[in-house]
Amino acid sequence: MSDPRVAMLVSRVRVEEKLILAAFSARGVAVEVVDVRHLLVDTHADTPRWDVVLDRCLQQSHALAVLQLLESRGVITVNQHRAVANCADKVVTTALLAAAGVPVPRTVVAFSVEGGLKAVETVGYPAVIKPPVGSWGRLLARVNDRDAAEALLDHKATLGSPAHHVYYVQEHVAKPGRDIRAFVAGGEVICAVDRLSEHWITNTARGASTRNRPVSAAIADVALRAAGAVGGGLLAVDLLEDGKRLLVSEVNHSMEFRNSEAVTGVDIAGRIVEYTLAHVRDQVGGRVGQAASDGVLAGLSG
Amino acid sequence: MTMPCPECDAAVPLDERTVVGEVVPCPDCGADLEVTALQPPVLVLAPPEEEDWGE
């Protein structure tokens, strides 16, 4: 099989993207870095360019559009549009996890301020209100009483984005000063970290520190079931410890890992590259780089 | 090599590992600067974060 023609879709080149590029280079694989801001996808052009596209785009709305356009023309994508769409919206993620029997915090979704208040009082105080779309722990709120809930819901109602008018309310889990992030590549949990913070929000983007967390059978089981429920691929599954139970709080489709390689000793960038290349081999076998892929990447200019 | 910060004119260091699309902070004013070209180097103020960025 000839070498696959690889592109990496980016919004910005962060530490993670540089590590991934270095991992491709170490394996002798050339990668075209495509800035989504300069990308045009023309449905009527017909010049094949790439066999596989690794999405590292920061902006979910851009990633979803590009992945759908590419897949509709037969391009192999990592992750697939379906998985990204399932992870990008917490309502969708939670619905899929719950349907698959994956343990999640009790979640009530409402569609009005009045409904939001009922949702909060259904799960009880303190409750957590999250934006369905968002990241880095932004706009998460813990509400401790009815006054705070009313004020917060009123404020959300005035925000411009319609996404803020879907009220995603979750029971507060009294986690022990940490949560767990498990990194999944296909059918394997390649490593995990504890994210430690005195604040109830434990995103590393919000100052949490990391330490290695051995991958127990329980962590592997829940993380792999969660990954499977959203469509699989390269995913970071966030877990909350509730006594002896592990609850899945979210699944991330474009993992950040700069704070996790050193503490785990796992070459996460290298594992991302190896998964991507193996996925290409699985998907297309001998047709990569051959005439059979003609037309697959039609009309892409970056 | 250094390039002037478009915000405060301080010297922003770039090295051989710098790539197009990378965001570097200005050591003086802290502005996020995007490298939009390398031959020759060009620094511009990086776009602000969007609502659905990152995880």
mmCIF file of C-alpha atoms in Angstrom:
data_model
loop_
_atom_site.group_PDB
_atom_site.id
_atom_site.type_symbol
_atom_site.label_atom_id
_atom_site.label_comp_id
_atom_site.label_asym_id
_atom_site.label_seq_id
_atom_site.Cartn_x
_atom_site.Cartn_y
_atom_site.Cartn_z
ATOM 1 C CA MET A 1 0.000 0.000 0.000
ATOM 2 C CA SER A 2 1.416 3.389 -0.913
ATOM 3 C CA ASP A 3 1.635 6.064 1.722
ATOM 4 C CA PRO A 4 -1.685 7.730 2.459
ATOM 5 C CA ARG A 5 -2.072 11.378 1.610
ATOM 6 C CA VAL A 6 -2.729 12.927 4.984
ATOM 7 C CA ALA A 7 -4.111 16.319 5.927
ATOM 8 C CA MET A 8 -4.582 17.802 9.370
ATOM 9 C CA LEU A 9 -7.371 20.328 9.728
ATOM 10 C CA VAL A 10 -6.550 23.145 12.158
ATOM 11 C CA SER A 11 -7.799 26.490 13.404
ATOM 12 C CA ARG A 12 -4.595 27.250 15.231
ATOM 13 C CA VAL A 13 -1.429 25.267 15.666
ATOM 14 C CA ARG A 14 -1.249 24.585 19.378
ATOM 15 C CA VAL A 15 1.261 22.503 21.326
ATOM 16 C CA GLU A 16 -0.820 19.405 20.581
ATOM 17 C CA GLU A 17 -0.777 19.967 16.825
ATOM 18 C CA LYS A 18 2.993 20.469 16.845
ATOM 19 C CA LEU A 19 3.412 17.214 18.771
ATOM 20 C CA ILE A 20 1.177 15.383 16.282
ATOM 21 C CA LEU A 21 3.085 16.811 13.321
ATOM 22 C CA ALA A 22 6.347 15.684 14.914
ATOM 23 C CA ALA A 23 4.876 12.209 15.428
ATOM 24 C CA PHE A 24 3.856 11.973 11.765
ATOM 25 C CA SER A 25 7.309 13.181 10.728
ATOM 26 C CA ALA A 26 9.000 10.603 12.973
ATOM 27 C CA ARG A 27 7.081 7.922 11.065
ATOM 28 C CA GLY A 28 8.053 9.334 7.701
ATOM 29 C CA VAL A 29 4.526 10.450 6.854
ATOM 30 C CA ALA A 30 4.075 13.796 5.124
ATOM 31 C CA VAL A 31 1.136 15.874 6.350
ATOM 32 C CA GLU A 32 -0.525 18.859 4.754
ATOM 33 C CA VAL A 33 -1.635 21.328 7.423
ATOM 34 C CA VAL A 34 -4.926 22.887 6.340
ATOM 35 C CA ASP A 35 -6.109 26.042 8.077
ATOM 36 C CA VAL A 36 -9.894 25.873 7.988
ATOM 37 C CA ARG A 37 -10.057 29.635 7.438
ATOM 38 C CA HIS A 38 -8.433 29.176 4.043
ATOM 39 C CA LEU A 39 -10.289 26.026 3.016
ATOM 40 C CA LEU A 40 -12.827 25.953 0.201
ATOM 41 C CA VAL A 41 -14.841 22.847 -0.532
ATOM 42 C CA ASP A 42 -16.341 22.882 -4.012
ATOM 43 C CA THR A 43 -18.837 20.115 -4.627
ATOM 44 C CA HIS A 44 -18.328 20.369 -8.400
ATOM 45 C CA ALA A 45 -14.557 20.257 -8.634
ATOM 46 C CA ASP A 46 -12.783 16.950 -9.034
ATOM 47 C CA THR A 47 -9.166 17.050 -7.961
ATOM 48 C CA PRO A 48 -8.337 14.432 -5.370
ATOM 49 C CA ARG A 49 -6.040 15.738 -2.682
ATOM 50 C CA TRP A 50 -6.014 13.591 0.485
ATOM 51 C CA ASP A 51 -6.898 10.094 1.577
ATOM 52 C CA VAL A 52 -7.445 10.897 5.237
ATOM 53 C CA VAL A 53 -8.115 14.059 7.213
ATOM 54 C CA LEU A 54 -7.308 14.295 10.920
ATOM 55 C CA ASP A 55 -9.537 16.919 12.476
ATOM 56 C CA ARG A 56 -7.801 19.144 15.004
ATOM 57 C CA CYS A 57 -10.040 22.118 14.361
ATOM 58 C CA LEU A 58 -10.800 24.175 17.454
ATOM 59 C CA GLN A 59 -14.157 25.395 16.299
ATOM 60 C CA GLN A 60 -16.806 22.693 16.431
ATOM 61 C CA SER A 61 -19.117 24.334 13.928
ATOM 62 C CA HIS A 62 -16.330 24.454 11.343
ATOM 63 C CA ALA A 63 -15.206 20.899 12.073
ATOM 64 C CA LEU A 64 -18.725 19.539 11.708
ATOM 65 C CA ALA A 65 -19.272 21.230 8.365
ATOM 66 C CA VAL A 66 -15.947 20.179 6.887
ATOM 67 C CA LEU A 67 -16.167 16.590 8.116
ATOM 68 C CA GLN A 68 -19.646 16.165 6.677
ATOM 69 C CA LEU A 69 -18.561 17.577 3.331
ATOM 70 C CA LEU A 70 -15.506 15.332 3.220
ATOM 71 C CA GLU A 71 -17.299 12.182 4.275
ATOM 72 C CA SER A 72 -20.078 12.748 1.778
ATOM 73 C CA ARG A 73 -17.416 12.380 -0.873
ATOM 74 C CA GLY A 74 -15.869 9.283 0.615
ATOM 75 C CA VAL A 75 -12.938 10.811 2.453
ATOM 76 C CA ILE A 76 -11.750 9.012 5.563
ATOM 77 C CA THR A 77 -11.970 11.277 8.586
ATOM 78 C CA VAL A 78 -10.649 11.025 12.120
ATOM 79 C CA ASN A 79 -12.787 11.523 14.029
ATOM 80 C CA GLN A 80 -15.877 10.828 12.009
ATOM 81 C CA HIS A 81 -18.579 13.470 11.725
ATOM 82 C CA ARG A 82 -21.005 11.289 13.650
ATOM 83 C CA ALA A 83 -18.727 11.080 16.689
ATOM 84 C CA VAL A 84 -17.928 14.790 16.623
ATOM 85 C CA ALA A 85 -21.613 15.697 16.378
ATOM 86 C CA ASN A 86 -22.410 13.340 19.234
ATOM 87 C CA CYS A 87 -19.736 14.903 21.447
ATOM 88 C CA ALA A 88 -20.233 18.536 20.454
ATOM 89 C CA ASP A 89 -23.635 18.824 22.112
ATOM 90 C CA LYS A 90 -23.920 17.667 25.709
ATOM 91 C CA VAL A 91 -27.625 16.938 25.305
ATOM 92 C CA VAL A 92 -26.858 14.494 22.503
ATOM 93 C CA THR A 93 -23.918 12.959 24.368
ATOM 94 C CA THR A 94 -25.894 12.409 27.537
ATOM 95 C CA ALA A 95 -28.850 10.966 25.676
ATOM 96 C CA LEU A 96 -26.642 8.443 23.885
ATOM 97 C CA LEU A 97 -24.725 7.504 27.026
ATOM 98 C CA ALA A 98 -27.893 6.994 29.035
ATOM 99 C CA ALA A 99 -29.485 4.958 26.252
ATOM 100 C CA ALA A 100 -26.407 2.725 26.151
ATOM 101 C CA GLY A 101 -26.548 2.143 29.891
ATOM 102 C CA VAL A 102 -23.379 4.141 30.565
ATOM 103 C CA PRO A 103 -23.604 5.744 34.028
ATOM 104 C CA VAL A 104 -24.114 9.508 33.904
ATOM 105 C CA PRO A 105 -25.130 12.075 36.518
ATOM 106 C CA ARG A 106 -28.862 12.605 36.664
ATOM 107 C CA THR A 107 -29.624 15.145 33.958
ATOM 108 C CA VAL A 108 -32.806 17.100 33.258
ATOM 109 C CA VAL A 109 -33.118 19.238 30.143
ATOM 110 C CA ALA A 110 -35.626 22.096 29.901
ATOM 111 C CA PHE A 111 -36.586 24.649 27.300
ATOM 112 C CA SER A 112 -37.807 27.671 29.235
ATOM 113 C CA VAL A 113 -36.756 29.606 32.312
ATOM 114 C CA GLU A 114 -39.678 28.128 34.218
ATOM 115 C CA GLY A 115 -38.763 24.662 33.020
ATOM 116 C CA GLY A 116 -35.148 25.251 33.957
ATOM 117 C CA LEU A 117 -36.179 26.103 37.482
ATOM 118 C CA LYS A 118 -38.221 22.911 37.707
ATOM 119 C CA ALA A 119 -35.249 20.974 36.359
ATOM 120 C CA VAL A 120 -32.974 22.427 39.038
ATOM 121 C CA GLU A 121 -35.430 21.572 41.783
ATOM 122 C CA THR A 122 -35.857 18.082 40.329
ATOM 123 C CA VAL A 123 -32.157 17.247 40.668
ATOM 124 C CA GLY A 124 -31.884 19.210 43.924
ATOM 125 C CA TYR A 125 -29.396 21.728 45.263
ATOM 126 C CA PRO A 126 -26.607 22.180 44.538
ATOM 127 C CA ALA A 127 -27.241 21.700 40.831
ATOM 128 C CA VAL A 128 -24.965 22.252 37.861
ATOM 129 C CA ILE A 129 -26.121 24.142 34.785
ATOM 130 C CA LYS A 130 -24.015 23.716 31.669
ATOM 131 C CA PRO A 131 -24.233 25.179 28.188
ATOM 132 C CA PRO A 132 -25.016 22.301 25.777
ATOM 133 C CA VAL A 133 -22.260 23.571 23.480
ATOM 134 C CA GLY A 134 -19.086 24.896 24.982
ATOM 135 C CA SER A 135 -15.754 23.949 26.343
ATOM 136 C CA TRP A 136 -12.842 24.629 28.642
ATOM 137 C CA GLY A 137 -15.307 24.687 31.500
ATOM 138 C CA ARG A 138 -16.706 28.034 30.443
ATOM 139 C CA LEU A 139 -20.153 29.123 31.599
ATOM 140 C CA LEU A 140 -20.542 26.152 33.905
ATOM 141 C CA ALA A 141 -22.469 27.201 36.979
ATOM 142 C CA ARG A 142 -23.129 25.549 40.297
ATOM 143 C CA VAL A 143 -26.300 26.883 41.852
ATOM 144 C CA ASN A 144 -26.787 26.405 45.565
ATOM 145 C CA ASP A 145 -30.273 27.794 46.087
ATOM 146 C CA ARG A 146 -33.421 28.994 44.369
ATOM 147 C CA ASP A 147 -32.349 32.644 44.309
ATOM 148 C CA ALA A 148 -29.180 31.782 42.431
ATOM 149 C CA ALA A 149 -31.072 29.477 40.054
ATOM 150 C CA GLU A 150 -33.625 32.159 39.185
ATOM 151 C CA ALA A 151 -30.934 34.764 38.587
ATOM 152 C CA LEU A 152 -28.794 32.477 36.482
ATOM 153 C CA LEU A 153 -31.662 31.231 34.329
ATOM 154 C CA ASP A 154 -32.855 34.800 33.756
ATOM 155 C CA HIS A 155 -29.371 35.772 32.644
ATOM 156 C CA LYS A 156 -29.139 32.777 30.311
ATOM 157 C CA ALA A 157 -32.456 33.742 28.755
ATOM 158 C CA THR A 158 -30.951 37.074 27.692
ATOM 159 C CA LEU A 159 -27.902 35.527 26.004
ATOM 160 C CA GLY A 160 -27.993 35.704 22.230
ATOM 161 C CA SER A 161 -27.175 32.172 21.184
ATOM 162 C CA PRO A 162 -30.194 29.853 20.953
ATOM 163 C CA ALA A 163 -27.979 27.145 22.466
ATOM 164 C CA HIS A 164 -28.181 28.998 25.788
ATOM 165 C CA HIS A 165 -31.949 28.593 25.743
ATOM 166 C CA VAL A 166 -31.662 24.845 26.120
ATOM 167 C CA TYR A 167 -31.252 24.402 29.857
ATOM 168 C CA TYR A 168 -29.033 21.411 30.632
ATOM 169 C CA VAL A 169 -29.231 20.754 34.355
ATOM 170 C CA GLN A 170 -27.280 18.062 36.148
ATOM 171 C CA GLU A 171 -27.015 16.784 39.677
ATOM 172 C CA HIS A 172 -23.870 18.011 41.406
ATOM 173 C CA VAL A 173 -21.458 15.170 42.107
ATOM 174 C CA ALA A 174 -19.326 15.775 45.199
ATOM 175 C CA LYS A 175 -16.145 14.517 43.578
ATOM 176 C CA PRO A 176 -13.005 14.214 45.714
ATOM 177 C CA GLY A 177 -11.117 17.268 44.426
ATOM 178 C CA ARG A 178 -10.485 15.668 41.073
ATOM 179 C CA ASP A 179 -11.982 14.061 38.044
ATOM 180 C CA ILE A 180 -10.488 11.498 35.698
ATOM 181 C CA ARG A 181 -9.746 11.958 32.024
ATOM 182 C CA ALA A 182 -9.343 8.677 30.144
ATOM 183 C CA PHE A 183 -7.784 8.810 26.674
ATOM 184 C CA VAL A 184 -9.307 6.362 24.217
ATOM 185 C CA ALA A 185 -7.855 5.314 20.870
ATOM 186 C CA GLY A 186 -10.189 2.922 19.121
ATOM 187 C CA GLY A 187 -10.755 -0.051 21.382
ATOM 188 C CA GLU A 188 -8.104 0.827 23.958
ATOM 189 C CA VAL A 189 -7.747 3.230 26.865
ATOM 190 C CA ILE A 190 -4.155 4.309 26.285
ATOM 191 C CA CYS A 191 -3.768 6.222 29.556
ATOM 192 C CA ALA A 192 -5.630 8.314 32.109
ATOM 193 C CA VAL A 193 -4.952 11.266 34.348
ATOM 194 C CA ASP A 194 -6.455 12.720 37.466
ATOM 195 C CA ARG A 195 -7.267 16.389 37.014
ATOM 196 C CA LEU A 196 -6.798 17.993 40.408
ATOM 197 C CA SER A 197 -8.230 21.273 41.559
ATOM 198 C CA GLU A 198 -9.539 22.862 44.719
ATOM 199 C CA HIS A 199 -12.177 24.446 42.490
ATOM 200 C CA TRP A 200 -15.193 22.335 41.590
ATOM 201 C CA ILE A 201 -14.362 22.864 37.904
ATOM 202 C CA THR A 202 -11.393 20.628 37.112
ATOM 203 C CA ASN A 203 -10.505 21.595 33.546
ATOM 204 C CA THR A 204 -6.784 22.045 33.003
ATOM 205 C CA ALA A 205 -7.701 25.112 30.950
ATOM 206 C CA ARG A 206 -8.976 26.493 34.252
ATOM 207 C CA GLY A 207 -5.807 25.734 36.181
ATOM 208 C CA ALA A 208 -6.255 22.104 37.261
ATOM 209 C CA SER A 209 -3.063 20.054 37.507
ATOM 210 C CA THR A 210 -2.664 16.483 36.301
ATOM 211 C CA ARG A 211 -1.131 13.297 37.604
ATOM 212 C CA ASN A 212 -1.024 9.783 36.238
ATOM 213 C CA ARG A 213 -4.056 7.632 36.971
ATOM 214 C CA PRO A 214 -3.532 3.917 36.440
ATOM 215 C CA VAL A 215 -6.180 2.562 34.087
ATOM 216 C CA SER A 216 -8.209 0.210 36.243
ATOM 217 C CA ALA A 217 -10.601 -2.332 34.793
ATOM 218 C CA ALA A 218 -13.489 -0.128 35.914
ATOM 219 C CA ILE A 219 -12.085 2.990 34.208
ATOM 220 C CA ALA A 220 -11.396 1.059 31.015
ATOM 221 C CA ASP A 221 -14.853 -0.481 31.006
ATOM 222 C CA VAL A 222 -16.772 2.770 31.467
ATOM 223 C CA ALA A 223 -14.531 4.787 29.145
ATOM 224 C CA LEU A 224 -14.758 2.261 26.314
ATOM 225 C CA ARG A 225 -18.508 1.929 26.676
ATOM 226 C CA ALA A 226 -18.842 5.711 26.584
ATOM 227 C CA ALA A 227 -16.600 5.961 23.542
ATOM 228 C CA GLY A 228 -18.590 3.286 21.775
ATOM 229 C CA ALA A 229 -21.870 4.983 22.558
ATOM 230 C CA VAL A 230 -20.848 8.170 20.732
ATOM 231 C CA GLY A 231 -19.305 6.453 17.731
ATOM 232 C CA GLY A 232 -15.730 5.709 18.791
ATOM 233 C CA GLY A 233 -12.408 7.011 17.564
ATOM 234 C CA LEU A 234 -9.927 9.242 19.362
ATOM 235 C CA LEU A 235 -11.781 10.446 22.425
ATOM 236 C CA ALA A 236 -11.166 11.770 25.912
ATOM 237 C CA VAL A 237 -13.745 10.565 28.405
ATOM 238 C CA ASP A 238 -14.192 12.616 31.577
ATOM 239 C CA LEU A 239 -15.246 10.603 34.608
ATOM 240 C CA LEU A 240 -16.539 11.662 38.011
ATOM 241 C CA GLU A 241 -16.038 9.506 41.078
ATOM 242 C CA ASP A 242 -19.226 9.240 43.096
ATOM 243 C CA GLY A 243 -18.257 6.967 45.925
ATOM 244 C CA LYS A 244 -17.396 3.735 44.159
ATOM 245 C CA ARG A 245 -19.321 4.631 41.023
ATOM 246 C CA LEU A 246 -17.798 6.195 37.949
ATOM 247 C CA LEU A 247 -20.061 8.608 36.094
ATOM 248 C CA VAL A 248 -19.300 9.993 32.648
ATOM 249 C CA SER A 249 -19.562 13.787 32.615
ATOM 250 C CA GLU A 250 -18.575 14.342 29.006
ATOM 251 C CA VAL A 251 -16.787 12.906 26.005
ATOM 252 C CA ASN A 252 -14.367 15.095 24.066
ATOM 253 C CA HIS A 253 -13.740 14.549 20.376
ATOM 254 C CA SER A 254 -10.573 16.619 19.869
ATOM 255 C CA MET A 255 -8.536 15.963 22.947
ATOM 256 C CA GLU A 256 -6.016 18.344 24.402
ATOM 257 C CA PHE A 257 -3.172 16.458 26.044
ATOM 258 C CA ARG A 258 -0.213 18.762 26.576
ATOM 259 C CA ASN A 259 -0.423 18.290 30.352
ATOM 260 C CA SER A 260 -0.882 14.520 30.183
ATOM 261 C CA GLU A 261 2.048 13.075 28.216
ATOM 262 C CA ALA A 262 4.739 13.803 30.796
ATOM 263 C CA VAL A 263 2.782 12.516 33.797
ATOM 264 C CA THR A 264 1.587 9.335 32.098
ATOM 265 C CA GLY A 265 4.736 8.608 30.128
ATOM 266 C CA VAL A 266 2.513 7.807 27.149
ATOM 267 C CA ASP A 267 3.268 9.303 23.740
ATOM 268 C CA ILE A 268 -0.318 10.402 23.141
ATOM 269 C CA ALA A 269 0.552 12.240 19.929
ATOM 270 C CA GLY A 270 2.205 9.108 18.620
ATOM 271 C CA ARG A 271 -0.813 7.030 19.515
ATOM 272 C CA ILE A 272 -3.064 9.500 17.696
ATOM 273 C CA VAL A 273 -0.924 9.138 14.594
ATOM 274 C CA GLU A 274 -0.807 5.361 14.825
ATOM 275 C CA TYR A 275 -4.563 5.154 15.245
ATOM 276 C CA THR A 276 -5.080 7.450 12.257
ATOM 277 C CA LEU A 277 -2.791 5.431 9.995
ATOM 278 C CA ALA A 278 -4.265 2.122 11.156
ATOM 279 C CA HIS A 279 -7.751 3.504 10.557
ATOM 280 C CA VAL A 280 -6.818 4.335 6.979
ATOM 281 C CA ARG A 281 -5.480 0.851 6.434
ATOM 282 C CA ASP A 282 -8.633 -0.674 7.881
ATOM 283 C CA GLN A 283 -10.935 1.523 5.854
ATOM 284 C CA VAL A 284 -9.408 1.453 2.421
ATOM 285 C CA GLY A 285 -6.842 -1.324 2.358
ATOM 286 C CA GLY A 286 -5.047 -1.414 -0.910
ATOM 287 C CA ARG A 287 -6.964 1.329 -2.630
ATOM 288 C CA VAL A 288 -5.125 4.149 -0.856
ATOM 289 C CA GLY A 289 -3.221 6.252 -3.326
ATOM 290 C CA GLN A 290 -4.636 4.304 -6.255
ATOM 291 C CA ALA A 291 -7.097 5.190 -8.913
ATOM 292 C CA ALA A 292 -9.936 3.896 -6.797
ATOM 293 C CA SER A 293 -9.700 7.027 -4.695
ATOM 294 C CA ASP A 294 -10.133 9.284 -7.711
ATOM 295 C CA GLY A 295 -12.955 11.661 -7.127
ATOM 296 C CA VAL A 296 -12.893 11.013 -3.425
ATOM 297 C CA LEU A 297 -11.271 14.319 -2.570
ATOM 298 C CA ALA A 298 -12.779 16.340 -5.308
ATOM 299 C CA GLY A 299 -12.695 20.052 -5.140
ATOM 300 C CA LEU A 300 -10.672 20.765 -2.087
ATOM 301 C CA SER A 301 -8.363 23.712 -1.941
ATOM 302 C CA GLY A 302 -6.651 24.770 1.214
ATOM 303 C CA MET B 1 15.160 35.834 15.548
ATOM 304 C CA THR B 2 12.690 38.350 16.923
ATOM 305 C CA MET B 3 9.752 40.187 15.387
ATOM 306 C CA PRO B 4 8.061 43.302 16.733
ATOM 307 C CA CYS B 5 4.768 42.832 18.557
ATOM 308 C CA PRO B 6 2.013 44.553 16.523
ATOM 309 C CA GLU B 7 0.388 45.594 19.797
ATOM 310 C CA CYS B 8 3.284 47.001 21.871
ATOM 311 C CA ASP B 9 6.354 46.761 19.619
ATOM 312 C CA ALA B 10 8.260 44.549 22.043
ATOM 313 C CA ALA B 11 10.609 41.941 20.562
ATOM 314 C CA VAL B 12 8.816 38.589 20.204
ATOM 315 C CA PRO B 13 11.204 35.620 19.900
ATOM 316 C CA LEU B 14 10.686 33.067 17.106
ATOM 317 C CA ASP B 15 12.840 29.994 16.523
ATOM 318 C CA GLU B 16 13.316 27.258 13.956
ATOM 319 C CA ARG B 17 10.447 25.255 15.466
ATOM 320 C CA THR B 18 7.910 28.021 14.912
ATOM 321 C CA VAL B 19 5.263 27.075 12.339
ATOM 322 C CA VAL B 20 2.569 28.970 10.458
ATOM 323 C CA GLY B 21 -0.667 28.988 12.394
ATOM 324 C CA GLU B 22 1.057 28.896 15.776
ATOM 325 C CA VAL B 23 0.005 31.380 18.430
ATOM 326 C CA VAL B 24 2.793 32.921 20.502
ATOM 327 C CA PRO B 25 2.321 35.250 23.453
ATOM 328 C CA CYS B 26 4.071 38.611 23.488
ATOM 329 C CA PRO B 27 6.493 38.498 26.454
ATOM 330 C CA ASP B 28 5.771 42.137 27.290
ATOM 331 C CA CYS B 29 2.056 42.863 26.772
ATOM 332 C CA GLY B 30 0.794 39.278 26.784
ATOM 333 C CA ALA B 31 -1.153 39.642 23.533
ATOM 334 C CA ASP B 32 -1.774 36.396 21.660
ATOM 335 C CA LEU B 33 -0.036 36.717 18.302
ATOM 336 C CA GLU B 34 -0.588 34.417 15.354
ATOM 337 C CA VAL B 35 2.252 33.574 13.000
ATOM 338 C CA THR B 36 0.687 33.957 9.560
ATOM 339 C CA ALA B 37 3.875 33.613 7.491
ATOM 340 C CA LEU B 38 7.507 32.638 7.992
ATOM 341 C CA GLN B 39 9.278 33.805 4.820
ATOM 342 C CA PRO B 40 9.440 36.536 6.007
ATOM 343 C CA PRO B 41 7.802 36.184 9.439
ATOM 344 C CA VAL B 42 4.517 38.002 9.989
ATOM 345 C CA LEU B 43 2.785 38.401 13.347
ATOM 346 C CA VAL B 44 -0.822 39.549 13.704
ATOM 347 C CA LEU B 45 -3.143 39.734 16.672
ATOM 348 C CA ALA B 46 -4.743 36.295 17.023
ATOM 349 C CA PRO B 47 -8.524 36.121 16.591
ATOM 350 C CA PRO B 48 -10.498 36.006 19.829
ATOM 351 C CA GLU B 49 -11.809 32.686 21.084
ATOM 352 C CA GLU B 50 -15.173 31.660 19.745
ATOM 353 C CA GLU B 51 -17.933 30.200 21.839
ATOM 354 C CA ASP B 52 -17.429 26.641 20.606
ATOM 355 C CA TRP B 53 -13.641 26.474 20.751
ATOM 356 C CA GLY B 54 -11.548 23.861 22.467
ATOM 357 C CA GLU B 55 -12.066 21.242 25.086
#
